[in-house]
Amino acid sequence: LQIDDLNAVTAVLPHIVYSNLVVLKAVVNFYFNKDLIEVISTMKKNYPLPSQHVKYETEKYLRGFKFFEKIYLFGYFGLFLSFGIEPMISMIKDGTKKFPIDVWLPFDAYQPFVYETVYAVLTFVSISSISIIISLDLQLFAVIYAVSFEFVNLKIDLIDSLSDFNETARTNQLRKLVERHVALLKVVDLLEKIFSPIFLYNFLQSSVLICVTGFQMSTSSNEFIKFISFGSYFMTGLIQIFLVCY
């Protein structure tokens, strides 16, 4: 096994791993679609809008989610842009035809009109993959943020209920809070059942992604665009691991 062979394998491996992740997340979300609807319905049914005294906590959680959303979108936009711009620069610089990702095709893809068609298809597939994974991940993390906030809201309501001097009213309120807490725990268990395999695969594939892209970055230090492209993949892998741990 020569270094050029290893370089070629590690260059295409991130695309394969990433494509598998997109397919896995799409399949899991489709398969557990009814369960996800049940989670959202349970949240809407059992957890009323927070009262005025927890408005600050609501805004804090929303600010956290929006900040996370911007970082996530920026990372994937940089990933797409870095791989999409390299073929354009090569074409402008010396007329070399390249594709956004390395692919093997059973025909000559560099003929007139064929190259443009294949390039457009690969670009469409890349945009679709990134859009799918962004939408699915943001949906998941929005639900996680909502569940996390409901625990905070539940705690605040519990403290308020204990300050009620009417024993009957306090007992009724505590009963409702216990029911909300049980329903919330069921939601957490359901989310864990749905997304635990994805989190495991996500962590493993991100670890592989970091290794192979780090190797590519070390062997392409003289090729700035290639270095930036795999650097974007490297950062994406770090973001994925950070999100799983966070």
Short mmCIF file of N, CA and C in Angstrom, two decimals, residues 24-120:
data_model
loop_
_atom_site.label_atom_id
_atom_site.label_comp_id
_atom_site.label_asym_id
_atom_site.label_seq_id
_atom_site.Cartn_x
_atom_site.Cartn_y
_atom_site.Cartn_z
N LEU A 24 -28.78 7.35 7.46
CA LEU A 24 -29.19 6.77 8.74
C LEU A 24 -30.15 7.70 9.47
N LYS A 25 -29.83 8.98 9.53
CA LYS A 25 -30.69 9.93 10.23
C LYS A 25 -32.04 10.06 9.54
N ALA A 26 -32.04 10.06 8.21
CA ALA A 26 -33.30 10.17 7.47
C ALA A 26 -34.18 8.93 7.71
N VAL A 27 -33.56 7.75 7.69
CA VAL A 27 -34.30 6.51 7.89
C VAL A 27 -34.87 6.44 9.30
N VAL A 28 -34.05 6.79 10.30
CA VAL A 28 -34.51 6.73 11.69
C VAL A 28 -35.66 7.71 11.92
N ASN A 29 -35.53 8.91 11.38
CA ASN A 29 -36.60 9.89 11.56
C ASN A 29 -37.88 9.46 10.85
N PHE A 30 -37.74 8.82 9.70
CA PHE A 30 -38.92 8.33 8.98
C PHE A 30 -39.56 7.17 9.74
N TYR A 31 -38.73 6.25 10.23
CA TYR A 31 -39.23 5.07 10.92
C TYR A 31 -39.93 5.44 12.23
N PHE A 32 -39.36 6.41 12.96
CA PHE A 32 -39.91 6.82 14.25
C PHE A 32 -40.75 8.09 14.13
N ASN A 33 -41.29 8.33 12.94
CA ASN A 33 -42.07 9.55 12.72
C ASN A 33 -43.25 9.66 13.69
N LYS A 34 -43.99 8.55 13.89
CA LYS A 34 -45.14 8.56 14.79
C LYS A 34 -44.71 8.84 16.23
N ASP A 35 -43.56 8.30 16.62
CA ASP A 35 -43.07 8.54 17.98
C ASP A 35 -42.69 10.01 18.17
N LEU A 36 -42.10 10.61 17.14
CA LEU A 36 -41.73 12.02 17.24
C LEU A 36 -42.97 12.91 17.32
N ILE A 37 -44.00 12.54 16.55
CA ILE A 37 -45.26 13.28 16.64
C ILE A 37 -45.86 13.14 18.03
N GLU A 38 -45.74 11.94 18.60
CA GLU A 38 -46.24 11.71 19.96
C GLU A 38 -45.50 12.57 20.97
N VAL A 39 -44.18 12.71 20.80
CA VAL A 39 -43.40 13.55 21.70
C VAL A 39 -43.89 14.99 21.65
N ILE A 40 -44.06 15.51 20.43
CA ILE A 40 -44.49 16.90 20.28
C ILE A 40 -45.90 17.09 20.82
N SER A 41 -46.78 16.12 20.56
CA SER A 41 -48.15 16.21 21.07
C SER A 41 -48.18 16.19 22.59
N THR A 42 -47.34 15.34 23.19
CA THR A 42 -47.27 15.28 24.65
C THR A 42 -46.78 16.59 25.24
N MET A 43 -45.80 17.18 24.58
CA MET A 43 -45.28 18.46 25.04
C MET A 43 -46.36 19.54 25.00
N LYS A 44 -47.12 19.56 23.91
CA LYS A 44 -48.17 20.57 23.76
C LYS A 44 -49.31 20.34 24.75
N LYS A 45 -49.61 19.09 25.02
CA LYS A 45 -50.76 18.76 25.87
C LYS A 45 -50.48 18.97 27.35
N ASN A 46 -49.31 18.54 27.79
CA ASN A 46 -49.02 18.51 29.23
C ASN A 46 -48.30 19.74 29.75
N TYR A 47 -47.73 20.51 28.86
CA TYR A 47 -46.91 21.62 29.35
C TYR A 47 -47.42 22.94 28.80
N PRO A 48 -48.16 23.68 29.63
CA PRO A 48 -48.69 24.98 29.19
C PRO A 48 -47.57 25.99 29.01
N LEU A 49 -47.91 27.10 28.39
CA LEU A 49 -46.92 28.15 28.20
C LEU A 49 -46.43 28.65 29.55
N PRO A 50 -45.14 28.96 29.67
CA PRO A 50 -44.61 29.41 30.96
C PRO A 50 -45.23 30.73 31.39
N SER A 51 -45.39 30.89 32.67
CA SER A 51 -45.96 32.12 33.20
C SER A 51 -44.95 33.26 33.12
N GLN A 52 -45.40 34.45 33.47
CA GLN A 52 -44.58 35.64 33.27
C GLN A 52 -43.28 35.61 34.06
N HIS A 53 -43.30 34.96 35.23
CA HIS A 53 -42.11 35.01 36.09
C HIS A 53 -40.97 34.13 35.57
N VAL A 54 -41.23 33.31 34.54
CA VAL A 54 -40.13 32.52 33.95
C VAL A 54 -39.80 33.02 32.55
N LYS A 55 -40.23 34.23 32.23
CA LYS A 55 -39.97 34.78 30.90
C LYS A 55 -38.48 34.89 30.63
N TYR A 56 -37.74 35.30 31.66
CA TYR A 56 -36.29 35.44 31.49
C TYR A 56 -35.65 34.11 31.14
N GLU A 57 -36.07 33.03 31.82
CA GLU A 57 -35.53 31.70 31.54
C GLU A 57 -35.85 31.28 30.11
N THR A 58 -37.06 31.59 29.65
CA THR A 58 -37.45 31.27 28.28
C THR A 58 -36.55 31.97 27.28
N GLU A 59 -36.35 33.25 27.49
CA GLU A 59 -35.50 34.03 26.58
C GLU A 59 -34.06 33.53 26.61
N LYS A 60 -33.59 33.10 27.79
CA LYS A 60 -32.23 32.59 27.90
C LYS A 60 -32.06 31.32 27.08
N TYR A 61 -33.04 30.42 27.15
CA TYR A 61 -32.97 29.19 26.38
C TYR A 61 -33.07 29.47 24.88
N LEU A 62 -33.90 30.43 24.51
CA LEU A 62 -34.04 30.78 23.10
C LEU A 62 -32.75 31.39 22.56
N ARG A 63 -32.11 32.23 23.37
CA ARG A 63 -30.83 32.81 22.94
C ARG A 63 -29.78 31.73 22.77
N GLY A 64 -29.76 30.74 23.68
CA GLY A 64 -28.81 29.64 23.57
C GLY A 64 -29.03 28.82 22.31
N PHE A 65 -30.29 28.54 22.01
CA PHE A 65 -30.60 27.75 20.81
C PHE A 65 -30.25 28.52 19.54
N LYS A 66 -30.56 29.80 19.49
CA LYS A 66 -30.25 30.61 18.30
C LYS A 66 -28.74 30.70 18.09
N PHE A 67 -28.00 30.84 19.19
CA PHE A 67 -26.54 30.88 19.07
C PHE A 67 -26.00 29.57 18.52
N PHE A 68 -26.51 28.46 19.06
CA PHE A 68 -26.11 27.14 18.56
C PHE A 68 -26.49 26.98 17.09
N GLU A 69 -27.68 27.45 16.72
CA GLU A 69 -28.16 27.33 15.34
C GLU A 69 -27.24 28.06 14.37
N LYS A 70 -26.79 29.26 14.75
CA LYS A 70 -25.91 30.03 13.88
C LYS A 70 -24.56 29.33 13.68
N ILE A 71 -24.00 28.80 14.76
CA ILE A 71 -22.72 28.08 14.65
C ILE A 71 -22.88 26.86 13.74
N TYR A 72 -23.96 26.14 13.93
CA TYR A 72 -24.21 24.93 13.15
C TYR A 72 -24.36 25.25 11.66
N LEU A 73 -25.18 26.26 11.36
CA LEU A 73 -25.38 26.65 9.96
C LEU A 73 -24.09 27.18 9.34
N PHE A 74 -23.33 27.95 10.10
CA PHE A 74 -22.07 28.49 9.60
C PHE A 74 -21.09 27.37 9.27
N GLY A 75 -21.03 26.34 10.14
CA GLY A 75 -20.11 25.23 9.90
C GLY A 75 -20.44 24.47 8.64
N TYR A 76 -21.71 24.17 8.42
CA TYR A 76 -22.10 23.40 7.23
C TYR A 76 -22.05 24.25 5.97
N PHE A 77 -22.33 25.55 6.09
CA PHE A 77 -22.19 26.43 4.93
C PHE A 77 -20.73 26.51 4.50
N GLY A 78 -19.83 26.58 5.48
CA GLY A 78 -18.40 26.59 5.16
C GLY A 78 -17.96 25.28 4.53
N LEU A 79 -18.53 24.17 4.98
CA LEU A 79 -18.20 22.87 4.40
C LEU A 79 -18.59 22.81 2.93
N PHE A 80 -19.82 23.23 2.62
CA PHE A 80 -20.28 23.20 1.23
C PHE A 80 -19.48 24.17 0.36
N LEU A 81 -19.26 25.37 0.88
CA LEU A 81 -18.56 26.39 0.10
C LEU A 81 -17.13 25.98 -0.20
N SER A 82 -16.45 25.38 0.77
CA SER A 82 -15.05 25.02 0.58
C SER A 82 -14.88 23.95 -0.50
N PHE A 83 -15.79 22.96 -0.54
CA PHE A 83 -15.69 21.92 -1.56
C PHE A 83 -16.23 22.40 -2.90
N GLY A 84 -17.18 23.32 -2.89
CA GLY A 84 -17.74 23.80 -4.14
C GLY A 84 -16.86 24.79 -4.87
N ILE A 85 -15.98 25.48 -4.12
CA ILE A 85 -15.19 26.52 -4.74
C ILE A 85 -13.90 25.99 -5.38
N GLU A 86 -13.41 24.83 -4.92
CA GLU A 86 -12.17 24.29 -5.47
C GLU A 86 -12.25 23.99 -6.96
N PRO A 87 -13.30 23.30 -7.47
CA PRO A 87 -13.37 23.06 -8.92
C PRO A 87 -13.46 24.34 -9.73
N MET A 88 -14.12 25.35 -9.20
CA MET A 88 -14.23 26.62 -9.91
C MET A 88 -12.87 27.30 -10.04
N ILE A 89 -12.10 27.26 -8.96
CA ILE A 89 -10.76 27.88 -8.99
C ILE A 89 -9.86 27.13 -9.97
N SER A 90 -9.93 25.80 -9.98
CA SER A 90 -9.12 25.01 -10.91
C SER A 90 -9.50 25.30 -12.35
N MET A 91 -10.78 25.46 -12.61
CA MET A 91 -11.25 25.75 -13.96
C MET A 91 -10.76 27.13 -14.41
N ILE A 92 -10.84 28.10 -13.53
CA ILE A 92 -10.41 29.46 -13.88
C ILE A 92 -8.89 29.54 -14.00
N LYS A 93 -8.19 28.83 -13.15
CA LYS A 93 -6.73 28.92 -13.10
C LYS A 93 -6.06 28.28 -14.30
N ASP A 94 -6.36 27.02 -14.60
CA ASP A 94 -5.69 26.33 -15.70
C ASP A 94 -6.62 25.49 -16.56
N GLY A 95 -7.93 25.65 -16.37
CA GLY A 95 -8.88 24.92 -17.21
C GLY A 95 -9.09 23.46 -16.81
N THR A 96 -8.57 23.06 -15.65
CA THR A 96 -8.72 21.67 -15.21
C THR A 96 -10.14 21.43 -14.70
N LYS A 97 -10.75 20.36 -15.19
CA LYS A 97 -12.10 20.03 -14.77
C LYS A 97 -12.06 19.12 -13.54
N LYS A 98 -12.74 19.55 -12.50
CA LYS A 98 -12.83 18.76 -11.28
C LYS A 98 -14.28 18.76 -10.79
N PHE A 99 -14.58 17.80 -9.93
CA PHE A 99 -15.91 17.73 -9.32
C PHE A 99 -15.82 18.14 -7.85
N PRO A 100 -16.94 18.56 -7.27
CA PRO A 100 -16.90 18.95 -5.85
C PRO A 100 -16.45 17.83 -4.92
N ILE A 101 -16.78 16.58 -5.26
CA ILE A 101 -16.35 15.43 -4.47
C ILE A 101 -15.76 14.40 -5.41
N ASP A 102 -14.86 13.56 -4.90
CA ASP A 102 -14.24 12.52 -5.72
C ASP A 102 -15.22 11.38 -5.93
N VAL A 103 -15.47 11.07 -7.20
CA VAL A 103 -16.40 9.98 -7.54
C VAL A 103 -15.80 9.13 -8.65
N TRP A 104 -16.23 7.87 -8.69
CA TRP A 104 -15.90 6.99 -9.80
C TRP A 104 -17.15 6.75 -10.62
N LEU A 105 -17.05 6.93 -11.94
CA LEU A 105 -18.20 6.74 -12.83
C LEU A 105 -17.80 5.81 -13.97
N PRO A 106 -18.72 4.97 -14.43
CA PRO A 106 -18.41 3.99 -15.48
C PRO A 106 -18.37 4.59 -16.88
N PHE A 107 -18.20 5.88 -16.98
CA PHE A 107 -18.14 6.53 -18.29
C PHE A 107 -17.25 7.77 -18.17
N ASP A 108 -16.92 8.33 -19.30
CA ASP A 108 -16.08 9.53 -19.31
C ASP A 108 -16.94 10.74 -18.95
N ALA A 109 -16.74 11.21 -17.73
CA ALA A 109 -17.59 12.31 -17.24
C ALA A 109 -17.05 13.68 -17.60
N TYR A 110 -15.95 13.73 -18.36
CA TYR A 110 -15.35 15.01 -18.67
C TYR A 110 -15.62 15.45 -20.10
N GLN A 111 -16.53 14.77 -20.78
CA GLN A 111 -16.93 15.20 -22.11
C GLN A 111 -17.82 16.44 -22.01
N PRO A 112 -17.91 17.21 -23.10
CA PRO A 112 -18.77 18.39 -23.10
C PRO A 112 -20.22 18.01 -22.78
N PHE A 113 -20.88 18.83 -22.00
CA PHE A 113 -22.25 18.65 -21.53
C PHE A 113 -22.36 17.54 -20.47
N VAL A 114 -21.59 16.47 -20.59
CA VAL A 114 -21.62 15.41 -19.58
C VAL A 114 -21.04 15.93 -18.28
N TYR A 115 -19.92 16.64 -18.38
CA TYR A 115 -19.27 17.20 -17.19
C TYR A 115 -20.20 18.16 -16.46
N GLU A 116 -20.84 19.04 -17.20
CA GLU A 116 -21.74 20.01 -16.58
C GLU A 116 -22.92 19.32 -15.90
N THR A 117 -23.44 18.26 -16.55
CA THR A 117 -24.57 17.54 -15.98
C THR A 117 -24.18 16.83 -14.69
N VAL A 118 -23.06 16.13 -14.73
CA VAL A 118 -22.60 15.41 -13.54
C VAL A 118 -22.28 16.40 -12.42
N TYR A 119 -21.67 17.52 -12.77
CA TYR A 119 -21.35 18.54 -11.77
C TYR A 119 -22.62 19.06 -11.10
N ALA A 120 -23.65 19.32 -11.92
CA ALA A 120 -24.92 19.82 -11.38
C ALA A 120 -25.57 18.78 -10.47
#
